[in-house]
Tab-separated table of C-alpha atoms and ligand atoms in Angstrom:
chain	number	residue	atom	x	y	z
A	1	MET	CA	0.000	0.000	0.000
A	2	GLN	CA	1.036	3.567	-0.533
A	3	GLN	CA	1.390	5.869	2.434
A	4	ASP	CA	-0.048	9.355	2.519
A	5	VAL	CA	2.695	11.990	2.633
A	6	ILE	CA	2.822	15.535	3.962
A	7	LEU	CA	5.681	17.522	2.426
A	8	VAL	CA	7.582	20.023	4.535
A	9	ILE	CA	9.179	22.535	2.206
A	10	ASP	CA	12.427	24.011	3.459
A	11	LEU	CA	12.296	27.791	3.363
A	12	GLY	CA	15.053	28.313	5.870
A	13	SER	CA	13.581	27.056	9.128
A	14	GLU	CA	15.826	25.059	11.426
A	15	GLU	CA	12.693	23.396	12.760
A	16	ASN	CA	12.033	21.321	9.621
A	17	PRO	CA	13.252	17.990	11.046
A	18	LYS	CA	11.237	18.612	14.210
A	19	ILE	CA	8.054	19.291	12.209
A	20	ALA	CA	8.595	16.186	10.087
A	21	ARG	CA	9.070	14.091	13.225
A	22	GLU	CA	5.937	15.576	14.803
A	23	ILE	CA	3.878	14.691	11.741
A	24	ARG	CA	5.284	11.155	11.776
A	25	ALA	CA	4.397	10.989	15.473
A	26	LEU	CA	0.781	11.632	14.404
A	27	GLY	CA	1.037	8.504	12.268
A	28	VAL	CA	1.437	10.245	8.908
A	29	TYR	CA	4.589	10.044	6.811
A	30	SER	CA	6.380	13.318	6.173
A	31	GLU	CA	9.326	14.273	3.977
A	32	ILE	CA	11.364	17.470	3.778
A	33	HIS	CA	12.163	18.874	0.343
A	34	PRO	CA	13.878	22.005	-1.006
A	35	HIS	CA	11.860	25.067	-2.063
A	36	ASP	CA	12.682	24.569	-5.753
A	37	ILE	CA	11.335	21.023	-6.074
A	38	THR	CA	10.049	20.542	-9.626
A	39	ALA	CA	6.729	19.232	-10.921
A	40	LYS	CA	8.554	16.136	-12.179
A	41	GLU	CA	10.070	15.440	-8.773
A	42	LEU	CA	6.685	15.986	-7.135
A	43	SER	CA	5.119	13.498	-9.525
A	44	GLN	CA	7.559	10.827	-8.331
A	45	ILE	CA	6.310	11.076	-4.748
A	46	PRO	CA	3.094	9.097	-4.510
A	47	ASN	CA	0.125	10.187	-2.374
A	48	ILE	CA	1.059	13.733	-1.447
A	49	ARG	CA	-1.772	14.939	0.789
A	50	GLY	CA	-0.596	18.375	1.816
A	51	ILE	CA	2.303	20.816	1.736
A	52	ILE	CA	3.743	22.889	4.571
A	53	LEU	CA	5.855	25.860	3.522
A	54	ASN	CA	8.098	26.349	6.500
A	55	GLY	CA	9.861	29.711	6.541
A	56	GLY	CA	12.564	30.775	8.930
A	57	LYS	CA	15.672	32.765	9.578
A	58	ASN	CA	17.784	31.191	6.831
A	59	ARG	CA	15.307	32.230	4.156
A	60	VAL	CA	17.783	34.588	2.479
A	61	VAL	CA	20.306	32.533	0.533
A	62	ASN	CA	23.272	34.308	-1.085
A	63	GLY	CA	21.500	37.652	-0.620
A	64	VAL	CA	18.272	36.515	-2.308
A	65	GLU	CA	15.038	35.665	-0.509
A	66	ILE	CA	13.985	32.239	-1.714
A	67	ASP	CA	10.369	31.359	-2.407
A	68	ALA	CA	8.348	28.227	-2.964
A	69	SER	CA	8.159	27.111	-6.606
A	70	ASP	CA	4.822	27.585	-8.394
A	71	ASP	CA	4.735	23.837	-8.948
A	72	LEU	CA	4.035	23.455	-5.240
A	73	TYR	CA	0.922	25.636	-5.455
A	74	ASN	CA	-0.186	23.750	-8.551
A	75	ALA	CA	0.151	20.340	-6.916
A	76	GLY	CA	-3.582	20.328	-6.162
A	77	VAL	CA	-3.280	19.719	-2.396
A	78	PRO	CA	-3.837	21.993	0.632
A	79	VAL	CA	-0.982	24.346	1.550
A	80	LEU	CA	-0.125	25.615	5.027
A	81	ALA	CA	2.362	28.469	5.120
A	82	VAL	CA	4.206	29.245	8.344
A	83	ASP	CA	6.157	32.497	8.809
A	84	HIS	CA	5.739	32.970	5.108
A	85	LYS	CA	3.213	34.786	2.925
A	86	ALA	CA	1.660	32.217	0.645
A	87	LYS	CA	0.139	32.826	-2.769
A	88	SER	CA	-2.782	30.696	-1.686
A	89	GLY	CA	-3.722	28.392	1.160
A	90	GLU	CA	-3.715	28.855	4.892
A	91	CYS	CA	-1.152	31.030	6.722
A	92	ILE	CA	0.031	31.208	10.315
A	93	SER	CA	2.702	33.610	11.483
A	94	ALA	CA	4.672	31.106	13.603
A	95	TRP	CA	4.487	27.675	15.178
A	96	PRO	CA	2.979	27.776	18.686
A	97	VAL	CA	5.556	27.204	21.418
A	98	ASP	CA	3.240	25.057	23.523
A	99	ASP	CA	3.426	21.363	22.543
A	100	ALA	CA	-0.327	20.720	22.794
A	101	GLU	CA	-1.087	23.776	20.650
A	102	ARG	CA	1.479	22.719	18.058
A	103	GLU	CA	-0.049	19.304	17.890
A	104	ALA	CA	-3.519	20.821	17.483
A	105	VAL	CA	-2.344	22.974	14.549
A	106	LEU	CA	-0.615	20.064	12.844
A	107	SER	CA	-3.393	17.623	13.501
A	108	SER	CA	-6.056	19.956	12.151
A	109	PHE	CA	-4.051	20.507	8.953
A	110	VAL	CA	-2.956	16.914	8.449
A	111	PHE	CA	-6.294	15.244	9.197
A	112	ASP	CA	-9.092	17.823	8.776
A	113	LYS	CA	-7.684	19.769	5.838
A	114	CYS	CA	-5.697	17.079	4.030
A	115	SER	CA	-7.714	13.987	5.048
A	116	SER	CA	-4.488	12.012	5.510
A	117	ALA	CA	-4.727	8.421	6.671
A	118	LYS	CA	-2.633	7.243	9.625
A	119	THR	CA	-0.516	4.854	7.588
A	120	TRP	CA	3.038	5.693	8.701
A	121	ASN	CA	4.626	2.638	10.217
A	122	THR	CA	7.676	0.532	9.601
A	123	ARG	CA	5.911	-2.147	7.546
A	124	ASN	CA	4.360	0.372	5.194
A	125	PHE	CA	7.642	2.256	4.895
A	126	ILE	CA	9.337	-0.958	3.810
A	127	ASP	CA	6.589	-1.778	1.282
A	128	ASP	CA	6.740	1.742	-0.131
A	129	GLN	CA	10.511	1.754	-0.430
A	130	VAL	CA	10.555	-1.667	-2.070
A	131	GLU	CA	8.172	-0.304	-4.678
A	132	ARG	CA	10.180	2.909	-5.134
A	133	ILE	CA	13.481	1.022	-5.441
A	134	ARG	CA	12.014	-1.315	-8.070
A	135	LYS	CA	10.692	1.690	-9.977
A	136	GLN	CA	14.015	3.558	-9.834
A	137	VAL	CA	16.278	0.633	-10.647
A	138	GLY	CA	14.114	-1.181	-13.206
A	139	ASP	CA	16.105	-4.257	-14.203
A	140	GLY	CA	19.436	-2.546	-13.460
A	141	LYS	CA	22.116	-3.671	-11.034
A	142	VAL	CA	23.111	-2.010	-7.774
A	143	LEU	CA	26.377	-1.960	-5.834
A	144	LEU	CA	26.696	-1.333	-2.091
A	145	ALA	CA	29.668	-0.921	0.238
A	146	LEU	CA	28.512	-2.975	3.209
A	147	SER	CA	30.512	-2.064	6.304
A	148	GLY	CA	28.274	-3.942	8.711
A	149	GLY	CA	27.262	-0.696	10.430
A	150	VAL	CA	23.582	-0.080	11.113
A	151	ASP	CA	22.861	2.080	8.079
A	152	SER	CA	24.580	0.051	5.372
A	153	SER	CA	23.183	-3.187	6.834
A	154	VAL	CA	19.622	-1.873	6.736
A	155	VAL	CA	20.081	-0.644	3.153
A	156	ALA	CA	21.384	-4.071	2.174
A	157	ALA	CA	18.422	-5.867	3.756
A	158	LEU	CA	15.967	-3.498	2.079
A	159	LEU	CA	17.575	-3.847	-1.347
A	160	ILE	CA	17.751	-7.613	-1.086
A	161	LYS	CA	14.009	-7.585	-0.434
A	162	ALA	CA	13.432	-5.284	-3.421
A	163	ILE	CA	15.803	-6.671	-6.064
A	164	GLY	CA	17.421	-9.829	-4.651
A	165	ASP	CA	20.683	-10.794	-6.303
A	166	ARG	CA	20.745	-7.754	-8.568
A	167	LEU	CA	22.321	-6.141	-5.515
A	168	THR	CA	26.034	-6.812	-5.101
A	169	CYS	CA	27.444	-6.052	-1.645
A	170	VAL	CA	31.158	-5.448	-1.167
A	171	HIS	CA	32.512	-5.872	2.350
A	172	VAL	CA	36.029	-4.496	2.689
A	173	ASN	CA	37.853	-5.856	5.718
A	174	HIS	CA	40.508	-3.232	6.363
A	175	GLY	CA	41.736	-4.978	9.473
A	176	LEU	CA	40.400	-2.216	11.724
A	177	LEU	CA	37.054	-3.832	12.549
A	178	ARG	CA	36.058	-5.143	15.946
A	179	LYS	CA	36.456	-8.762	16.910
A	180	GLY	CA	33.909	-10.965	15.137
A	181	GLU	CA	32.530	-8.207	12.910
A	182	PRO	CA	33.632	-9.367	9.451
A	183	GLU	CA	32.492	-12.893	10.332
A	184	GLU	CA	29.077	-11.583	11.390
A	185	VAL	CA	28.635	-9.652	8.132
A	186	VAL	CA	29.382	-12.805	6.140
A	187	SER	CA	27.164	-15.058	8.221
A	188	VAL	CA	24.182	-12.697	8.306
A	189	PHE	CA	24.272	-11.579	4.694
A	190	ARG	CA	25.743	-14.480	2.774
A	191	ASP	CA	24.308	-17.336	4.818
A	192	GLU	CA	20.986	-15.958	6.066
A	193	PHE	CA	19.989	-13.273	3.568
A	194	LYS	CA	21.565	-15.146	0.619
A	195	ALA	CA	23.125	-11.885	-0.531
A	196	ASN	CA	25.451	-11.616	-3.439
A	197	LEU	CA	28.393	-10.646	-1.204
A	198	ILE	CA	31.986	-10.019	-2.195
A	199	TYR	CA	34.300	-10.227	0.828
A	200	VAL	CA	37.605	-8.436	0.309
A	201	ASP	CA	40.479	-9.194	2.659
A	202	ALA	CA	42.437	-5.951	2.420
A	203	ILE	CA	44.109	-6.187	5.823
A	204	ASP	CA	47.729	-6.338	4.617
A	205	ARG	CA	47.138	-3.572	2.141
A	206	PHE	CA	45.744	-1.163	4.738
A	207	LEU	CA	48.283	-1.999	7.415
A	208	SER	CA	51.223	-1.559	5.079
A	209	LYS	CA	49.910	1.846	3.917
A	210	LEU	CA	49.512	2.853	7.579
A	211	GLU	CA	52.936	1.649	8.655
A	212	GLY	CA	54.871	4.324	10.529
A	213	VAL	CA	52.095	6.934	10.152
A	214	TYR	CA	51.637	8.806	13.458
A	215	ASP	CA	49.455	11.745	12.565
A	216	PRO	CA	45.713	11.120	13.251
A	217	GLU	CA	44.500	13.166	10.284
A	218	GLU	CA	46.971	11.452	7.978
A	219	LYS	CA	45.793	8.064	9.278
A	220	ARG	CA	42.151	8.986	8.659
A	221	GLY	CA	43.038	10.261	5.177
A	222	ILE	CA	44.843	7.049	4.248
A	223	ILE	CA	42.031	4.830	5.549
A	224	GLY	CA	39.351	6.826	3.703
A	225	GLU	CA	41.302	7.030	0.444
A	226	GLU	CA	42.371	3.390	0.462
A	227	PHE	CA	38.798	2.314	1.132
A	228	ILE	CA	37.615	4.109	-1.991
A	229	ARG	CA	40.459	2.604	-4.063
A	230	VAL	CA	39.656	-0.952	-2.947
A	231	PHE	CA	35.957	-0.420	-3.597
A	232	GLU	CA	36.722	1.113	-6.998
A	233	GLU	CA	38.832	-1.893	-7.998
A	234	GLU	CA	36.002	-4.249	-7.057
A	235	ALA	CA	33.468	-2.109	-8.950
A	236	ARG	CA	35.616	-2.256	-12.107
A	237	LYS	CA	35.618	-6.043	-12.024
A	238	LEU	CA	31.815	-6.108	-12.178
A	239	ASP	CA	29.723	-5.775	-15.306
A	240	GLY	CA	26.709	-3.623	-15.911
A	241	ILE	CA	26.386	-1.818	-12.564
A	242	ASP	CA	24.331	1.387	-12.943
A	243	TYR	CA	23.503	2.263	-9.375
A	244	LEU	CA	25.305	2.801	-6.121
A	245	ALA	CA	23.297	2.318	-2.930
A	246	GLN	CA	24.198	4.325	0.138
A	247	GLY	CA	23.122	4.280	3.748
A	248	THR	CA	22.682	8.025	3.897
A	249	ILE	CA	20.266	9.001	6.666
A	250	TYR	CA	18.621	12.299	7.462
A	251	PRO	CA	21.211	13.579	9.974
A	252	ASP	CA	23.906	13.114	7.259
A	253	ILE	CA	21.882	15.347	4.960
A	254	ILE	CA	21.470	18.009	7.631
A	255	GLU	CA	25.181	17.921	8.490
A	256	SER	CA	26.150	18.212	4.836
A	257	GLY	CA	24.068	21.364	4.539
A	258	THR	CA	20.704	21.813	2.859
A	259	LYS	CA	19.984	24.575	0.340
A	260	THR	CA	19.293	26.906	3.266
A	261	SER	CA	21.989	25.891	5.725
A	262	GLU	CA	25.736	25.972	5.655
A	263	THR	CA	27.806	22.844	5.281
A	264	ILE	CA	29.085	21.485	8.583
A	265	LYS	CA	30.968	18.563	7.083
A	266	SER	CA	30.568	16.686	3.868
A	267	HIS	CA	29.001	13.297	4.270
A	268	HIS	CA	30.807	10.335	2.852
A	269	ASN	CA	29.045	9.946	-0.480
A	270	SER	CA	30.169	8.660	-3.857
A	271	GLY	CA	32.445	11.718	-4.005
A	272	GLY	CA	35.852	10.121	-4.228
A	273	LEU	CA	35.002	7.549	-6.854
A	274	PRO	CA	36.497	8.412	-10.253
A	275	ASP	CA	34.240	10.132	-12.816
A	276	ASP	CA	34.043	7.160	-15.162
A	277	LEU	CA	32.352	5.159	-12.415
A	278	ASN	CA	29.326	7.288	-12.880
A	279	PHE	CA	26.667	5.656	-10.741
A	280	GLU	CA	23.205	6.951	-10.007
A	281	LEU	CA	22.558	6.907	-6.259
A	282	VAL	CA	19.945	4.817	-4.463
A	283	GLU	CA	19.440	6.177	-0.951
A	284	PRO	CA	16.306	4.611	0.527
A	285	LEU	CA	16.956	5.732	4.136
A	286	TYR	CA	17.704	9.362	3.418
A	287	MET	CA	14.547	10.599	5.150
A	288	LEU	CA	14.885	8.472	8.279
A	289	PHE	CA	16.182	9.311	11.707
A	290	LYS	CA	18.417	6.804	13.476
A	291	ASP	CA	15.716	5.290	15.691
A	292	GLU	CA	13.540	4.753	12.616
A	293	VAL	CA	16.428	3.095	10.750
A	294	ARG	CA	16.830	0.659	13.653
A	295	ALA	CA	13.095	-0.142	13.649
A	296	VAL	CA	13.229	-0.843	9.893
A	297	GLY	CA	16.308	-3.059	10.366
A	298	SER	CA	14.594	-5.124	13.056
A	299	ALA	CA	11.453	-5.485	10.934
A	300	LEU	CA	13.629	-6.757	8.064
A	301	GLY	CA	15.023	-9.462	10.332
A	302	LEU	CA	18.512	-8.137	11.087
A	303	PRO	CA	19.980	-9.292	14.427
A	304	ASP	CA	19.971	-6.891	17.399
A	305	SER	CA	23.773	-7.008	17.474
A	306	MET	CA	23.760	-5.166	14.133
A	307	VAL	CA	20.734	-2.966	14.624
A	308	TYR	CA	21.373	-1.750	18.167
A	309	ARG	CA	25.126	-1.522	18.123
A	310	GLN	CA	26.890	1.513	19.488
A	311	PRO	CA	28.393	4.064	17.103
A	312	PHE	CA	31.694	3.024	15.557
A	313	PRO	CA	33.933	5.461	13.686
A	314	GLY	CA	34.665	4.950	9.996
A	315	PRO	CA	38.436	4.584	10.607
A	316	GLY	CA	37.534	1.886	13.124
A	317	LEU	CA	40.047	0.665	15.671
A	318	GLY	CA	42.672	2.622	13.711
A	319	VAL	CA	41.897	5.755	15.774
A	320	ARG	CA	42.053	3.759	19.034
A	321	CYS	CA	45.505	2.341	18.362
A	322	ILE	CA	47.217	5.642	19.078
A	323	GLY	CA	50.068	6.823	16.867
A	324	ALA	CA	51.647	4.486	14.341
A	325	ILE	CA	49.615	1.274	14.120
A	326	THR	CA	51.338	-2.062	14.623
A	327	ARG	CA	49.672	-5.449	14.312
A	328	GLU	CA	50.504	-6.351	17.905
A	329	ARG	CA	49.066	-3.190	19.421
A	330	LEU	CA	46.032	-3.358	17.116
A	331	GLU	CA	45.357	-6.877	18.434
A	332	ALA	CA	45.609	-5.522	21.994
A	333	VAL	CA	42.935	-2.922	21.120
A	334	ARG	CA	40.704	-5.537	19.477
A	335	GLU	CA	41.005	-8.116	22.264
A	336	SER	CA	40.564	-5.624	25.111
A	337	ASP	CA	37.559	-4.076	23.327
A	338	ALA	CA	35.964	-7.528	23.026
A	339	ILE	CA	36.471	-8.177	26.764
A	340	LEU	CA	35.067	-4.760	27.674
A	341	ARG	CA	31.986	-5.330	25.509
A	342	GLU	CA	31.423	-8.780	26.943
A	343	GLU	CA	31.677	-7.563	30.545
A	344	PHE	CA	29.435	-4.542	29.897
A	345	LYS	CA	26.883	-6.898	28.422
A	346	ASN	CA	27.089	-9.246	31.415
A	347	ALA	CA	26.662	-6.260	33.735
A	348	GLY	CA	23.505	-5.170	31.906
A	349	LEU	CA	25.154	-1.979	30.603
A	350	GLU	CA	24.782	-2.782	26.915
A	351	GLY	CA	22.271	-0.363	25.433
A	352	LYS	CA	22.481	1.792	28.585
A	353	VAL	CA	25.890	3.368	28.080
A	354	TRP	CA	26.047	5.277	24.809
A	355	GLN	CA	29.563	4.352	23.726
A	356	TYR	CA	32.390	2.400	25.332
A	357	PHE	CA	35.669	1.155	24.006
A	358	THR	CA	39.350	0.732	24.762
A	359	VAL	CA	42.355	2.699	23.596
A	360	VAL	CA	45.971	1.554	23.542
A	361	PRO	CA	48.576	4.337	23.513
A	362	ASP	CA	52.086	3.902	22.173
A	363	VAL	CA	53.650	3.918	25.647
A	364	LYS	CA	55.102	1.136	27.777
A	365	SER	CA	55.546	0.832	31.509
A	366	THR	CA	57.139	-1.610	33.888
A	367	GLY	CA	55.081	-4.232	35.685
A	368	ILE	CA	55.047	-7.883	36.743
A	369	LYS	CA	53.361	-10.526	34.635
A	370	ASN	CA	53.617	-14.300	35.108
A	371	ASN	CA	56.123	-13.723	37.952
A	372	LYS	CA	58.448	-11.887	35.606
A	373	ARG	CA	59.243	-8.262	34.951
A	374	SER	CA	57.120	-7.008	32.077
A	375	PHE	CA	57.487	-3.940	29.938
A	376	ASP	CA	54.082	-3.567	28.293
A	377	TRP	CA	51.279	-1.242	27.164
A	378	PRO	CA	48.387	0.080	29.244
A	379	VAL	CA	44.777	-0.281	28.067
A	380	ILE	CA	42.585	2.790	28.602
A	381	ILE	CA	38.845	2.360	29.148
A	382	ARG	CA	36.509	5.053	27.847
A	383	ALA	CA	32.755	4.922	28.545
A	384	VAL	CA	30.604	7.968	27.799
A	385	ASN	CA	27.028	9.139	27.536
A	386	THR	CA	25.735	11.796	25.196
A	387	VAL	CA	22.673	12.901	23.290
A	388	ASP	CA	24.220	14.316	20.148
A	389	ALA	CA	27.970	13.494	20.475
A	390	MET	CA	28.744	17.226	20.620
A	391	THR	CA	29.267	17.030	24.394
A	392	ALA	CA	29.583	13.919	26.542
A	393	THR	CA	29.717	12.889	30.192
A	394	VAL	CA	31.660	9.990	31.672
A	395	GLU	CA	29.787	6.882	32.819
A	396	GLU	CA	30.539	6.210	36.496
A	397	LEU	CA	31.526	2.571	36.591
A	398	ASP	CA	31.189	0.243	39.499
A	399	TRP	CA	34.577	-0.629	41.086
A	400	ALA	CA	33.817	-4.343	41.207
A	401	LEU	CA	33.154	-4.285	37.469
A	402	ILE	CA	36.346	-2.302	36.837
A	403	GLY	CA	38.255	-4.875	38.889
A	404	LYS	CA	36.870	-7.748	36.848
A	405	ILE	CA	37.613	-6.070	33.540
A	406	THR	CA	41.138	-5.170	34.685
A	407	ASP	CA	41.793	-8.731	35.761
A	408	ARG	CA	40.630	-10.154	32.455
A	409	ILE	CA	42.417	-7.622	30.258
A	410	THR	CA	45.762	-7.897	32.067
A	411	HIS	CA	45.618	-11.710	32.034
A	412	GLU	CA	44.072	-12.374	28.645
A	413	VAL	CA	45.529	-9.698	26.385
A	414	ASP	CA	49.097	-10.086	25.175
A	415	GLY	CA	51.439	-7.159	25.707
A	416	VAL	CA	49.294	-5.397	28.339
A	417	ASN	CA	50.128	-4.965	32.031
A	418	ARG	CA	47.945	-2.054	33.232
A	419	VAL	CA	44.392	-0.715	32.876
A	420	LEU	CA	43.525	2.989	33.144
A	421	ILE	CA	40.196	4.810	33.037
A	422	ASP	CA	39.613	7.993	31.089
A	423	VAL	CA	37.500	10.260	33.325
A	424	THR	CA	37.469	13.252	30.968
A	425	PRO	CA	34.158	14.683	29.728
A	426	LYS	CA	33.795	16.225	26.251
A	427	PRO	CA	34.953	18.964	26.306
A	428	THR	CA	37.856	19.002	27.028
A	429	GLY	CA	38.400	15.528	25.621
A	430	THR	CA	36.792	14.401	22.411
A	431	ILE	CA	35.121	10.997	22.627
A	432	GLU	CA	37.757	9.283	20.486
A	433	TRP	CA	41.430	9.831	21.241
A	434	GLU	CA	42.402	10.664	17.682
B	1	XMP	P1	34.564	12.743	18.796
B	1	XMP	O1	35.797	11.934	18.963
B	1	XMP	O2	34.690	13.792	17.733
B	1	XMP	O3	33.468	11.726	18.280
B	1	XMP	O4	34.069	13.321	20.088
B	1	XMP	C1	32.094	11.956	18.269
B	1	XMP	C2	31.409	10.698	17.769
B	1	XMP	O5	31.711	10.483	16.394
B	1	XMP	C3	32.358	9.241	16.219
B	1	XMP	N1	33.430	9.448	15.235
B	1	XMP	C4	33.369	9.098	13.955
B	1	XMP	N2	32.401	8.500	13.236
B	1	XMP	N3	33.771	8.583	11.310
B	1	XMP	C5	32.612	8.234	11.910
B	1	XMP	O6	31.747	7.672	11.254
B	1	XMP	C6	34.781	9.191	11.953
B	1	XMP	O7	35.824	9.487	11.382
B	1	XMP	C7	34.562	9.463	13.347
B	1	XMP	N4	35.316	10.049	14.305
B	1	XMP	C8	34.602	10.040	15.447
B	1	XMP	C9	32.887	8.858	17.574
B	1	XMP	O8	33.022	7.444	17.693
B	1	XMP	C10	31.869	9.433	18.483
B	1	XMP	O9	30.750	8.579	18.597
């Protein structure tokens, strides 16, 4: 079935995502689009029930006040203009501040004016996207870089449902993944989902490029660049690929800047692939918020370990093995991280603490291990809570738990003789060490 949609048109209000979420909370799907959306683009969105023109302080772009395109007025559906003089339709000067009043305004527009049906739910989203993907791709073939993170995993599951083995997934193991991760990607996607999955063991290649590189930015640059090169080589071996799927989600779009906001950082898109690999993008999650992506992933049958996992940086364990990466120290990061995760899970902290991991600096100290003098690395534990990752507080851990983790790490991880705890909030520390 098709879901009714209310469009929120971006005329410079920073509240657009909030409005879209509020409409979805009423049970009606909502999407945000730029002010200059064309009639053709509108025609590709099925079941538009109403349009909200949402004006705000970023309305003037490059010295010019932007306006809604005439195609929006000609779409034949009710229009509600907020903080914006409309050519036709209903106008209000601003959104009420009071939550109940806001809801009343939205509800009256969405249901009374637009007669929208309450059809927004995960199942219907999946059905709609399957239909849209089939329409966009036709009988073409799609390529996806499947990292095993939440977003790319959900895209893979959705595309497999829509087009089956016309999706090719490439999983690049750069050697900087957590313990068990590459194996999980293979077992979930190749064995359970029967995906057409290419597994690339690029560990030696990445580690040799990173050898002796101390600078964090240089490390990140090498990892990002090498990833694109490996993916590009795999893409060239394949025939007849027209589309590239990406796990872009709504926060990525906001951070990359909309037509009315400045760019904060560019999101990792196909930018970086050479021009002759000229793929059209398929981005079925681009209107979803993270919690919605997780709900879709669960509904598609992905395991909780993939859907509810904590954030993991693109450069992986590479930014937790401080300074120049060596295989031995990288193993110490991977093994200590696995112990930490296991003990947090046993203590019921999984899903409660926002992010936790270990860091191994390039420093050695004296200690005693197996009744002998040791000269080994320390492992640093970092466990933080945050809402938006811009600031973070430190999780206060129980001493008995710390004792258990310390005992396991110092006995089970080679080359480690001490455990330290990072008690620094952000700021002044960032969450990651590099
Ligand atoms: P910082 O260290 O800046 O991290 O306080 C904030 C959050 O972002 C994650 N992070 C990254 N995620 N690519 C990513 O996808 C990256 O390069 C990257 N660096 C940091 C970090 O794990 C934390 O959750």
